[in-house]
mmCIF file of C-alpha atoms in Angstrom:
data_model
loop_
_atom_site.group_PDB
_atom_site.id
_atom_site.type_symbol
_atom_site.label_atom_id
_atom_site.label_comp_id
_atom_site.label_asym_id
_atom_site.label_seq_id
_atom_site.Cartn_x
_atom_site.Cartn_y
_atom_site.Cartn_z
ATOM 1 C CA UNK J 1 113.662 -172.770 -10.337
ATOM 2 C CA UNK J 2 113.014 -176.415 -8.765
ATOM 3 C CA UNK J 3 110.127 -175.248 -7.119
ATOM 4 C CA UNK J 4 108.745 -173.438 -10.387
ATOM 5 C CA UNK J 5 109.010 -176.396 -12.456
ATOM 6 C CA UNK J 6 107.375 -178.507 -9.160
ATOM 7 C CA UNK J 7 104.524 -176.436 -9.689
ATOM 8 C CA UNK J 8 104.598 -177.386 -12.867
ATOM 9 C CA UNK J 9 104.689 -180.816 -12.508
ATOM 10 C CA UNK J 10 107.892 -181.299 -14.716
ATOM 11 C CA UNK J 11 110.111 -181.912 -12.303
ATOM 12 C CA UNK J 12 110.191 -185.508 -11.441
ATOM 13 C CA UNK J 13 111.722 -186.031 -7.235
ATOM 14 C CA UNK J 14 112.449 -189.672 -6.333
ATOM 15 C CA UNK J 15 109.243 -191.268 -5.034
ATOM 16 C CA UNK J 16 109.235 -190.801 -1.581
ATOM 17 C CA UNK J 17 108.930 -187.304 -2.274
ATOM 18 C CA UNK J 18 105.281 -187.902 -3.669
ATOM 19 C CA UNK J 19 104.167 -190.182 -0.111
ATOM 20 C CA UNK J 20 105.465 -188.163 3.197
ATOM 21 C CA UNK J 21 105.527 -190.239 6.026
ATOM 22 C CA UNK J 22 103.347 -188.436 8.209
ATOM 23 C CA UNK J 23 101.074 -187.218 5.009
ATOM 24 C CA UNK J 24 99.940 -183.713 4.178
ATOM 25 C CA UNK J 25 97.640 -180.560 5.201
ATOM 26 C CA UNK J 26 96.115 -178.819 2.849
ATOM 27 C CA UNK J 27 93.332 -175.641 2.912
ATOM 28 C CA UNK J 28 92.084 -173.091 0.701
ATOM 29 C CA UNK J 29 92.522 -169.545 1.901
ATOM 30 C CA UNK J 30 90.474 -166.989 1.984
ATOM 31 C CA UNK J 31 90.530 -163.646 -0.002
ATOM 32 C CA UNK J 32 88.191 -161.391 0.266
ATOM 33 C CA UNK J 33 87.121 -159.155 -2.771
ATOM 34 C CA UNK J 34 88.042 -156.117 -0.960
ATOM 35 C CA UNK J 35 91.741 -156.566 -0.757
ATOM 36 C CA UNK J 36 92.063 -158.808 -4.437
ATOM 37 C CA UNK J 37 89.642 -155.521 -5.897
ATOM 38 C CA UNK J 38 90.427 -152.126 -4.042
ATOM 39 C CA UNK J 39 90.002 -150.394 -7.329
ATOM 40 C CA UNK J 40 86.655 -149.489 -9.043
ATOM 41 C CA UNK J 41 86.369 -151.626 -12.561
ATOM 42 C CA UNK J 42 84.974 -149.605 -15.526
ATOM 43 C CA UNK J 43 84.720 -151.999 -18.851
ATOM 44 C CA UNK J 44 84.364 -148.778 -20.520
ATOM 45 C CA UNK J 45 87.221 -147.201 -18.520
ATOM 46 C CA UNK J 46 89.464 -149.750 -17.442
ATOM 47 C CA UNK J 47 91.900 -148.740 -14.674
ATOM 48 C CA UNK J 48 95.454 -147.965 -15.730
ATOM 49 C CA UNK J 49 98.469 -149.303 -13.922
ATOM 50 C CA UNK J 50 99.046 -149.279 -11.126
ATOM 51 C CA UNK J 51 95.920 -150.917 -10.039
ATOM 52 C CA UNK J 52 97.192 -151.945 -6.182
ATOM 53 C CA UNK J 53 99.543 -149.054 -4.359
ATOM 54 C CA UNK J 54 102.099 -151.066 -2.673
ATOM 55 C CA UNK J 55 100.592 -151.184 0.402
ATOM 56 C CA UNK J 56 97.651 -152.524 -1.209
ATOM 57 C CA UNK J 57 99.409 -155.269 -2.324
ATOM 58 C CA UNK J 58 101.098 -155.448 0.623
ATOM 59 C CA UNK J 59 97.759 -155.919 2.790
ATOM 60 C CA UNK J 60 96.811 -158.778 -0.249
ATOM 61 C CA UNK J 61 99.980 -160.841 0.419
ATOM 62 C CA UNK J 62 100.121 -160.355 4.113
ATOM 63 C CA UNK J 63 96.172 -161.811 4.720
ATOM 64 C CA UNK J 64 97.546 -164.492 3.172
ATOM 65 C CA UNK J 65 100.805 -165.036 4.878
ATOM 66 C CA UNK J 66 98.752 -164.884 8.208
ATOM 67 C CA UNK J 67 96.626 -168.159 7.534
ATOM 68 C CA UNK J 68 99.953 -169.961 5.388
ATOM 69 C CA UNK J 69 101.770 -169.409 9.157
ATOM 70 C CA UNK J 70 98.756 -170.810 10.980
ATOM 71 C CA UNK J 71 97.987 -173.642 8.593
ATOM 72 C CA UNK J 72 102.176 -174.692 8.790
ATOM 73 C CA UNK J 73 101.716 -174.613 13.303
ATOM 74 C CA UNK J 74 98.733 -177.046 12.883
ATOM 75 C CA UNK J 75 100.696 -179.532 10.143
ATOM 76 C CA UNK J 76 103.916 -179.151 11.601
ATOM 77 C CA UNK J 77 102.715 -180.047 15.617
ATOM 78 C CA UNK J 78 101.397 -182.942 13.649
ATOM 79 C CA UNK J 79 104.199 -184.312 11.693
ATOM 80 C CA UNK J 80 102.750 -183.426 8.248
ATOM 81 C CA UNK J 81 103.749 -181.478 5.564
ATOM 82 C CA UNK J 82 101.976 -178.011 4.120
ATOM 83 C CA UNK J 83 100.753 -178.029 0.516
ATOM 84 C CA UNK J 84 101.268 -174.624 -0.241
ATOM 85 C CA UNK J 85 98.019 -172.733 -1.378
ATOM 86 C CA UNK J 86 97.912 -170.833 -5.080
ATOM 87 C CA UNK J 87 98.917 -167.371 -4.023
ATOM 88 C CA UNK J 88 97.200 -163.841 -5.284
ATOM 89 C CA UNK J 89 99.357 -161.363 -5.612
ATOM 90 C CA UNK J 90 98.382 -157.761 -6.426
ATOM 91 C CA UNK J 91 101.741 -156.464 -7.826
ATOM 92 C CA UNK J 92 104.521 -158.302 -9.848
ATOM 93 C CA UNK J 93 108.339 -158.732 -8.704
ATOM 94 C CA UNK J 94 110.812 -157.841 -10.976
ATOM 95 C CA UNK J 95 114.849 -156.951 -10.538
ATOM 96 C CA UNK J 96 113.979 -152.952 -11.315
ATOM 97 C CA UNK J 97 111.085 -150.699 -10.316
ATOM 98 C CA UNK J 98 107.993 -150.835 -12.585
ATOM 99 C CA UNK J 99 104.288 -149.968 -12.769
ATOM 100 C CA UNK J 100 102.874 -153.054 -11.374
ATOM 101 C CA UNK J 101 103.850 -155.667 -13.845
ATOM 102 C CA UNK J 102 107.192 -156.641 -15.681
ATOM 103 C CA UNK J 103 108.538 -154.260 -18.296
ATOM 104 C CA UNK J 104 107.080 -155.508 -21.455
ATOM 105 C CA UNK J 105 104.857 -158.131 -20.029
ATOM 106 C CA UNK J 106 100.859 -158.209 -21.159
ATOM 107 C CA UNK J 107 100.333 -159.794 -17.798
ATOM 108 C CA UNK J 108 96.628 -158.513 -16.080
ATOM 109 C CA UNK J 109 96.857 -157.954 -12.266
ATOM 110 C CA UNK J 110 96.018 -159.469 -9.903
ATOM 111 C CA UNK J 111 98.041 -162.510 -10.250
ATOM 112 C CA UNK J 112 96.286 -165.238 -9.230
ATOM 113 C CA UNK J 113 98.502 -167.780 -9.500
ATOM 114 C CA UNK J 114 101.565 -166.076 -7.656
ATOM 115 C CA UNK J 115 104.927 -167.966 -7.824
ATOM 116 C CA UNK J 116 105.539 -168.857 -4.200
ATOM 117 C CA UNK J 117 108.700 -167.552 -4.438
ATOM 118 C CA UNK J 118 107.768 -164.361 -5.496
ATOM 119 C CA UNK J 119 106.284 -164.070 -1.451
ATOM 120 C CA UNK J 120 108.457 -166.736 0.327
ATOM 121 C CA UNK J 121 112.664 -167.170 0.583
ATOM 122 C CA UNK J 122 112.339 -170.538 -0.663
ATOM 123 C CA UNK J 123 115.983 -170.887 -1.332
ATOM 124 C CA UNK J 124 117.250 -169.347 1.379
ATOM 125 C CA UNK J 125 114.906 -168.947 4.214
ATOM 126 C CA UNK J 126 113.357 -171.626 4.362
ATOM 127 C CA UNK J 127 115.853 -174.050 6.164
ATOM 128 C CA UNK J 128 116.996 -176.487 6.142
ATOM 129 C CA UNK J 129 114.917 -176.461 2.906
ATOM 130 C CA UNK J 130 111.391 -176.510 1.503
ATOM 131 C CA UNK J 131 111.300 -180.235 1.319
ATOM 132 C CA UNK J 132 111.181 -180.255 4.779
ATOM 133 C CA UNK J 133 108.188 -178.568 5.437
ATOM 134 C CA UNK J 134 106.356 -177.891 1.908
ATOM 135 C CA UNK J 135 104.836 -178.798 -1.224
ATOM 136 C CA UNK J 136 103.956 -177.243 -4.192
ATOM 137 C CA UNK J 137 100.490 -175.843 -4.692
ATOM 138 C CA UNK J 138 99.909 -178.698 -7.500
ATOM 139 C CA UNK J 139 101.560 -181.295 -5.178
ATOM 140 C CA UNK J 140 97.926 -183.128 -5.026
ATOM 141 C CA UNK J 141 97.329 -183.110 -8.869
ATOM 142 C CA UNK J 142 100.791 -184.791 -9.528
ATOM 143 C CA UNK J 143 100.127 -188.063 -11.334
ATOM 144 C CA UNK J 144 103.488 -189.118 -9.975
ATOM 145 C CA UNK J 145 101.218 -189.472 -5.978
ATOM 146 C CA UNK J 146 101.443 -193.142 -5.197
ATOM 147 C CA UNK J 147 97.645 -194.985 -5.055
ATOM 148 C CA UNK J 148 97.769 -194.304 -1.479
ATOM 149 C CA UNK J 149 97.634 -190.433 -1.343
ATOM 150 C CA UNK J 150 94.743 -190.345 -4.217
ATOM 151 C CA UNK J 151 92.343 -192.699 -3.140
ATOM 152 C CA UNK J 152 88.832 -191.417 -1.655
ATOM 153 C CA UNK J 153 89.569 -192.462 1.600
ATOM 154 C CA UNK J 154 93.310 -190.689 2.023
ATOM 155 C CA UNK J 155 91.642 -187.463 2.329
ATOM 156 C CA UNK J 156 89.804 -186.592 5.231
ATOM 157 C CA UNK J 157 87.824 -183.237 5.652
ATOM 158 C CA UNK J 158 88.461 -181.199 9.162
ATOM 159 C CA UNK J 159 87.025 -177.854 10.428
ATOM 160 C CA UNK J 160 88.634 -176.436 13.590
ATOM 161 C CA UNK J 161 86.106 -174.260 15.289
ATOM 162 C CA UNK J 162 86.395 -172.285 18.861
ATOM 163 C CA UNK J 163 83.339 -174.722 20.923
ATOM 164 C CA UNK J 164 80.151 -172.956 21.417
ATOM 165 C CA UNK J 165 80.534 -169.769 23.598
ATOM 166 C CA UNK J 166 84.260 -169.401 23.053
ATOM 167 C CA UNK J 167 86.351 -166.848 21.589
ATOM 168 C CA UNK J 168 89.421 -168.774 20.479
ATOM 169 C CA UNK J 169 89.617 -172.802 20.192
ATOM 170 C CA UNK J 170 91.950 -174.868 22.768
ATOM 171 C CA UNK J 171 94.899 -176.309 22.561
ATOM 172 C CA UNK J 172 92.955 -179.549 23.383
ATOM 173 C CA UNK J 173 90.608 -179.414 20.909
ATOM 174 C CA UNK J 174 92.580 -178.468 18.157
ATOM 175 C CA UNK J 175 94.763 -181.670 19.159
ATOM 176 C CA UNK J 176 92.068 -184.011 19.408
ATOM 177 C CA UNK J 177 90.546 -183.212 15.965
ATOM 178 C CA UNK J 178 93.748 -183.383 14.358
ATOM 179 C CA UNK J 179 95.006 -186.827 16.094
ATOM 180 C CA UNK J 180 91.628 -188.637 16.010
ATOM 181 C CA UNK J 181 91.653 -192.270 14.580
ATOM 182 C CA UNK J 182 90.303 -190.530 11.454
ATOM 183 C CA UNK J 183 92.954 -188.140 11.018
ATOM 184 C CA UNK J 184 95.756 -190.420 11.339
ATOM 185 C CA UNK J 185 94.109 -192.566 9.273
ATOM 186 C CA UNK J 186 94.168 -189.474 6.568
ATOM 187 C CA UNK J 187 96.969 -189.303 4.805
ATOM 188 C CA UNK J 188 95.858 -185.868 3.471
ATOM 189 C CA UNK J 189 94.030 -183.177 6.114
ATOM 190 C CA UNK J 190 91.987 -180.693 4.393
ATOM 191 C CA UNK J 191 90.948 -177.828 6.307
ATOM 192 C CA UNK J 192 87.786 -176.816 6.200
ATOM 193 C CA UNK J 193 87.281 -172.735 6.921
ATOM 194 C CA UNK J 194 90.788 -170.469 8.095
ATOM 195 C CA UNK J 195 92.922 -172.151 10.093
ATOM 196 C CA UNK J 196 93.132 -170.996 13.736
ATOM 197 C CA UNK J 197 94.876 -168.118 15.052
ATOM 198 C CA UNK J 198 98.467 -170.456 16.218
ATOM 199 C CA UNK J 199 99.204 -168.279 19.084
ATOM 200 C CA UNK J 200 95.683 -168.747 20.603
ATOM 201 C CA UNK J 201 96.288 -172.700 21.148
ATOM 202 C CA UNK J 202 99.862 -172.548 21.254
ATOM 203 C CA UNK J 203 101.738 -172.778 24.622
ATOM 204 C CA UNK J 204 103.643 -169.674 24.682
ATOM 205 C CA UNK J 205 107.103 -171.278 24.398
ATOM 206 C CA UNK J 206 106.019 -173.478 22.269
ATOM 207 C CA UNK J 207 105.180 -170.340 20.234
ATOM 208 C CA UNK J 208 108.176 -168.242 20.301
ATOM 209 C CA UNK J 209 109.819 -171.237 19.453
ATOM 210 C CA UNK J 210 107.482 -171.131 16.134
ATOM 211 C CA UNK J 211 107.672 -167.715 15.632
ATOM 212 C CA UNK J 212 111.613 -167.659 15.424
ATOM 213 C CA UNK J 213 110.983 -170.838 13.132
ATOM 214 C CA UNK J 214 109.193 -169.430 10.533
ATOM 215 C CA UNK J 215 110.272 -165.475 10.148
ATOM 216 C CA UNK J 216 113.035 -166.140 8.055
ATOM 217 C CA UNK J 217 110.194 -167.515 5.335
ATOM 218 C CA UNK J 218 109.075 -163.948 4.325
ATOM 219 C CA UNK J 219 111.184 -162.389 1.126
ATOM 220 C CA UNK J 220 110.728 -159.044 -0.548
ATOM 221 C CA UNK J 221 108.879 -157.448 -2.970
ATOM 222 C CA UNK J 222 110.927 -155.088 -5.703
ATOM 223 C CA UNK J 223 110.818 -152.454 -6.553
ATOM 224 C CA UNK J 224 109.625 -149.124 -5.467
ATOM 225 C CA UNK J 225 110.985 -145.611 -6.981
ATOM 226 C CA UNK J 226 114.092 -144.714 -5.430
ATOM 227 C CA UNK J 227 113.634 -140.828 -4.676
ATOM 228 C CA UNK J 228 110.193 -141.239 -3.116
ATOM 229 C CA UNK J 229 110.873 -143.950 -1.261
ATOM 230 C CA UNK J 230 114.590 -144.307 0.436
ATOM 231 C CA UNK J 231 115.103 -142.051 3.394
ATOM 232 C CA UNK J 232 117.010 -138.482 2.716
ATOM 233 C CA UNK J 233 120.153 -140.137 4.927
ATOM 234 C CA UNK J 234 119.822 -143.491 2.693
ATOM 235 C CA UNK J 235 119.013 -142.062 -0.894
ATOM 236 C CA UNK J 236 122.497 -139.284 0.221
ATOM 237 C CA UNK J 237 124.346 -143.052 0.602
ATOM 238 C CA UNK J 238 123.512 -144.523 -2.332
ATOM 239 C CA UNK J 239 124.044 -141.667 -4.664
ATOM 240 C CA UNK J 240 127.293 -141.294 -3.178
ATOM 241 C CA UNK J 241 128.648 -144.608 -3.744
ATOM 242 C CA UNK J 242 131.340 -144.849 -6.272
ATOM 243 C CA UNK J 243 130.408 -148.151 -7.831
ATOM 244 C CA UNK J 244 130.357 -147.988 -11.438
ATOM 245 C CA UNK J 245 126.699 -147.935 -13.632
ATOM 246 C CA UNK J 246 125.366 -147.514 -10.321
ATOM 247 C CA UNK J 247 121.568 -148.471 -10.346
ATOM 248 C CA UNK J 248 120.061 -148.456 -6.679
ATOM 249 C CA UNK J 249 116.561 -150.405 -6.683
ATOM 250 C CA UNK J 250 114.228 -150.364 -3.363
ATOM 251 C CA UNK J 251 112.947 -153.285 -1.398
ATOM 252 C CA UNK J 252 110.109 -154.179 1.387
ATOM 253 C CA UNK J 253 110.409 -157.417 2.949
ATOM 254 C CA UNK J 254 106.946 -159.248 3.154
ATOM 255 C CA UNK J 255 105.927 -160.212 6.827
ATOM 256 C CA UNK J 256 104.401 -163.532 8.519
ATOM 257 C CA UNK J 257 103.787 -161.437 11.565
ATOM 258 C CA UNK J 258 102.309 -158.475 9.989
ATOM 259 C CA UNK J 259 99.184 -158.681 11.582
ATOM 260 C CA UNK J 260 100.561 -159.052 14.938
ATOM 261 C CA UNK J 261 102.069 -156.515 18.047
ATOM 262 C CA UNK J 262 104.147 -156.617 19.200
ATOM 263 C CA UNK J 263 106.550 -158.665 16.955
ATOM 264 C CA UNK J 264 109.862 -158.936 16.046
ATOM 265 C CA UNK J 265 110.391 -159.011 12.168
ATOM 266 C CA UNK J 266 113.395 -160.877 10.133
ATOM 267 C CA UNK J 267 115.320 -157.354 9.737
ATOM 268 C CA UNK J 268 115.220 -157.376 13.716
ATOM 269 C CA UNK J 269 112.927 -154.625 14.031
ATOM 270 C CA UNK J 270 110.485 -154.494 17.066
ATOM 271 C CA UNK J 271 106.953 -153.271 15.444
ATOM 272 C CA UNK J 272 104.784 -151.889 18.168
ATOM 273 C CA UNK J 273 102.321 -149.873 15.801
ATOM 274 C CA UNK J 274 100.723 -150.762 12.526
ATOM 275 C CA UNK J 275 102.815 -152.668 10.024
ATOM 276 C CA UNK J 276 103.701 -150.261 6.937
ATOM 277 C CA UNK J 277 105.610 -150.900 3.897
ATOM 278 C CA UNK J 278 109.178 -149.826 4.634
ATOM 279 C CA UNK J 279 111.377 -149.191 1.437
ATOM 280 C CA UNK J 280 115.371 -149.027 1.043
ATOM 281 C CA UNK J 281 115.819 -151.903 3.612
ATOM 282 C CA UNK J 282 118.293 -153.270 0.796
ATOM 283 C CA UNK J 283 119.925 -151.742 -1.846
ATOM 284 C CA UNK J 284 121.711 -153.672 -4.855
ATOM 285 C CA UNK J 285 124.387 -152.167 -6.522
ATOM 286 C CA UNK J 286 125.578 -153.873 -10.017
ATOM 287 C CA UNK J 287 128.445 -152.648 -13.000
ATOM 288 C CA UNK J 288 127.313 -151.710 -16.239
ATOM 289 C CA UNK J 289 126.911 -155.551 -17.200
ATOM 290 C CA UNK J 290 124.434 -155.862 -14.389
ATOM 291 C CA UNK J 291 126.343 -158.370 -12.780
ATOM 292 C CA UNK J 292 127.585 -159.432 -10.179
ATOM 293 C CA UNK J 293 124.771 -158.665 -7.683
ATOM 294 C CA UNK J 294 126.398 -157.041 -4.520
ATOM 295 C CA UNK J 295 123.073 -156.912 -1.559
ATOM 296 C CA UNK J 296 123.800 -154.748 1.360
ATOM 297 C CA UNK J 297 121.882 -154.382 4.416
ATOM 298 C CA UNK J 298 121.543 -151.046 5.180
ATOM 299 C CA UNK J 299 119.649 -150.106 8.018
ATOM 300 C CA UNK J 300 122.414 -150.139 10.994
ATOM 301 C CA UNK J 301 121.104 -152.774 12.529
ATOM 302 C CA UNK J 302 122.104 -156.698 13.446
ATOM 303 C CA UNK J 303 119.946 -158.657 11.766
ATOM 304 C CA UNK J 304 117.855 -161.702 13.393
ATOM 305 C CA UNK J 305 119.587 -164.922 13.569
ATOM 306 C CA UNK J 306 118.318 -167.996 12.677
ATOM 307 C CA UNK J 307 116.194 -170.104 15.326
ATOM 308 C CA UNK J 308 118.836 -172.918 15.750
ATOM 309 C CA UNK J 309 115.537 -175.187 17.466
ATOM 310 C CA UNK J 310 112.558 -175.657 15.508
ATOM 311 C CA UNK J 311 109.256 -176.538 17.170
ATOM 312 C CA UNK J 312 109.753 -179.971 18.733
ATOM 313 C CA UNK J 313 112.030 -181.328 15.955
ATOM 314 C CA UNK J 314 115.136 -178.881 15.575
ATOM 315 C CA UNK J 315 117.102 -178.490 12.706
#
């Protein structure tokens, strides 16, 4: 809710909030029209909901979550804070399953102005909180930014490119752009282009050490029907609980790594094939009042513990 009204810019934080020390990064993703549009558009004929499949939206969120994770390695090896992008999502989130948007809402998909916590565990994955490491996707529009961070010279444009003849961009490089007198100077990095791949200028402990940092960040997308989407052994223990107004609702947990193999997600799975949308990781059982929420993980396995070091500052 803090972060919602952030975003709105009604929430007023005491002033240091508005001028981080080591200023901010900022960059504007890219989404291609293929994965925001998989559906053919008739203005005669428009497309009925659902217009994304889940794994459609899935693919959406996830080409997204790939260049949030490497814009957060390049502003946290440099001390500065991410401003969140405006997220697109292709589905809604709600507590039940539904056909793409919220029961009763008028809203059109996509959503292109996402709620980041519709995609990220601000509240509870992101330790030790989003202040930390984040602002809001309007931080930069705030009136409540001091002189310093809105001036013409606070912002300083950067594009981090692989050199001439080079497949990925080094570790040097990308440190020598980003710490230049001009960049310090900055108090607000925007990126021009996608942020480079992390791992690819990333020392590799240095990496696993980021990795384990940031895979808590993902949360989960809800909800999917229950009998086409929980396994026969799952769906047999939910329908034989004995909880009382029983209503069983499906989850898949968004991934930061989704794009990569092997990698370890934050349910402690090992993915060594393509990433796919895995229902009935979680099930939710409430009373008839709907209330209290009771979440079980239900897949048999441990799940990842928290990196207890993060990148070179810990927390």
């Amino acid at each position: 809710k803090r972060h919602r009204l952030r975003e709105a810019k009604v929430f007023e934080d005491p002033p240091s909030y508005y001028d981080p020390p080591g200023g901010v990064l900022t960059y504007q993703p890219d989404v291609p029209a293929r994965l925001y549009s998989p559906r053919k558009f008739s203005l005669t004929r428009p497309s009925p909901l659902p217009q994304f499949s889940v794994a459609e939206h899935f693919a959406l969120v996830h080409h997204q979550l790939r260049q949030l994770r490497n814009a957060f390695a390049l502003a946290n090896t440099t001390g500065r804070l991410l401003v969140l992008p405006q997220l697109v999502c292709g589905l809604d989130r709600f507590f039940y399953r539904h056909d793409g948007v919220s029961p009763g809402s008028s809203m059109s998909l996509p959503i292109w102005n996402c709620p980041a916590d519709h995609v990220l565990a601000l509240q509870l994955g992101v330790k030790p909180s989003p202040e930390r490491w984040l602002r809001e996707s309007s931080f930069l529009s705030n009136p409540r930014l001091p002189p310093s961070m809105r001036t013409k010279d606070a912002t300083l444009e950067l594009a981090i490119e692989p050199a001439e003849g080079e497949a990925a961009t080094s570790r040097q490089a990308v440190l020598a752009l980003l710490t230049s007198p001009l960049a310090q100077h900055a108090r607000v990095l925007r990126l021009v282009g996608e942020p480079p791949e992390a791992e690819s200028w990333m020392g590799a402990a240095e990496y696993s050490r980021f990795e384990a940092g940031v895979r808590n960040w993902a949360d989960f997308w809800c909800c999917s029907e229950l009998e086409k989407s929980l396994s026969a052994e799952m769906l047999a223990r939910v329908r034989g609980s004995t909880e009382l107004g029983l209503k069983a609702k499906t989850h898949v947990y968004y991934d930061l790594f989704a794009d990569k193999l092997p990698h370890t997600d934050k349910a402690g799975r090992v993915w060594r094939e393509a990433w796919r949308p895995i229902p009935g990781e979680k099930w939710n059982l409430t009373d008839s009042m709907n209330e209290p929420w009771r979440s079980r993980v239900v897949l048999g396995h441990e799940p990842v513990k928290p990196a207890r070091k993060f990148m070179a500052d810990g927390i």
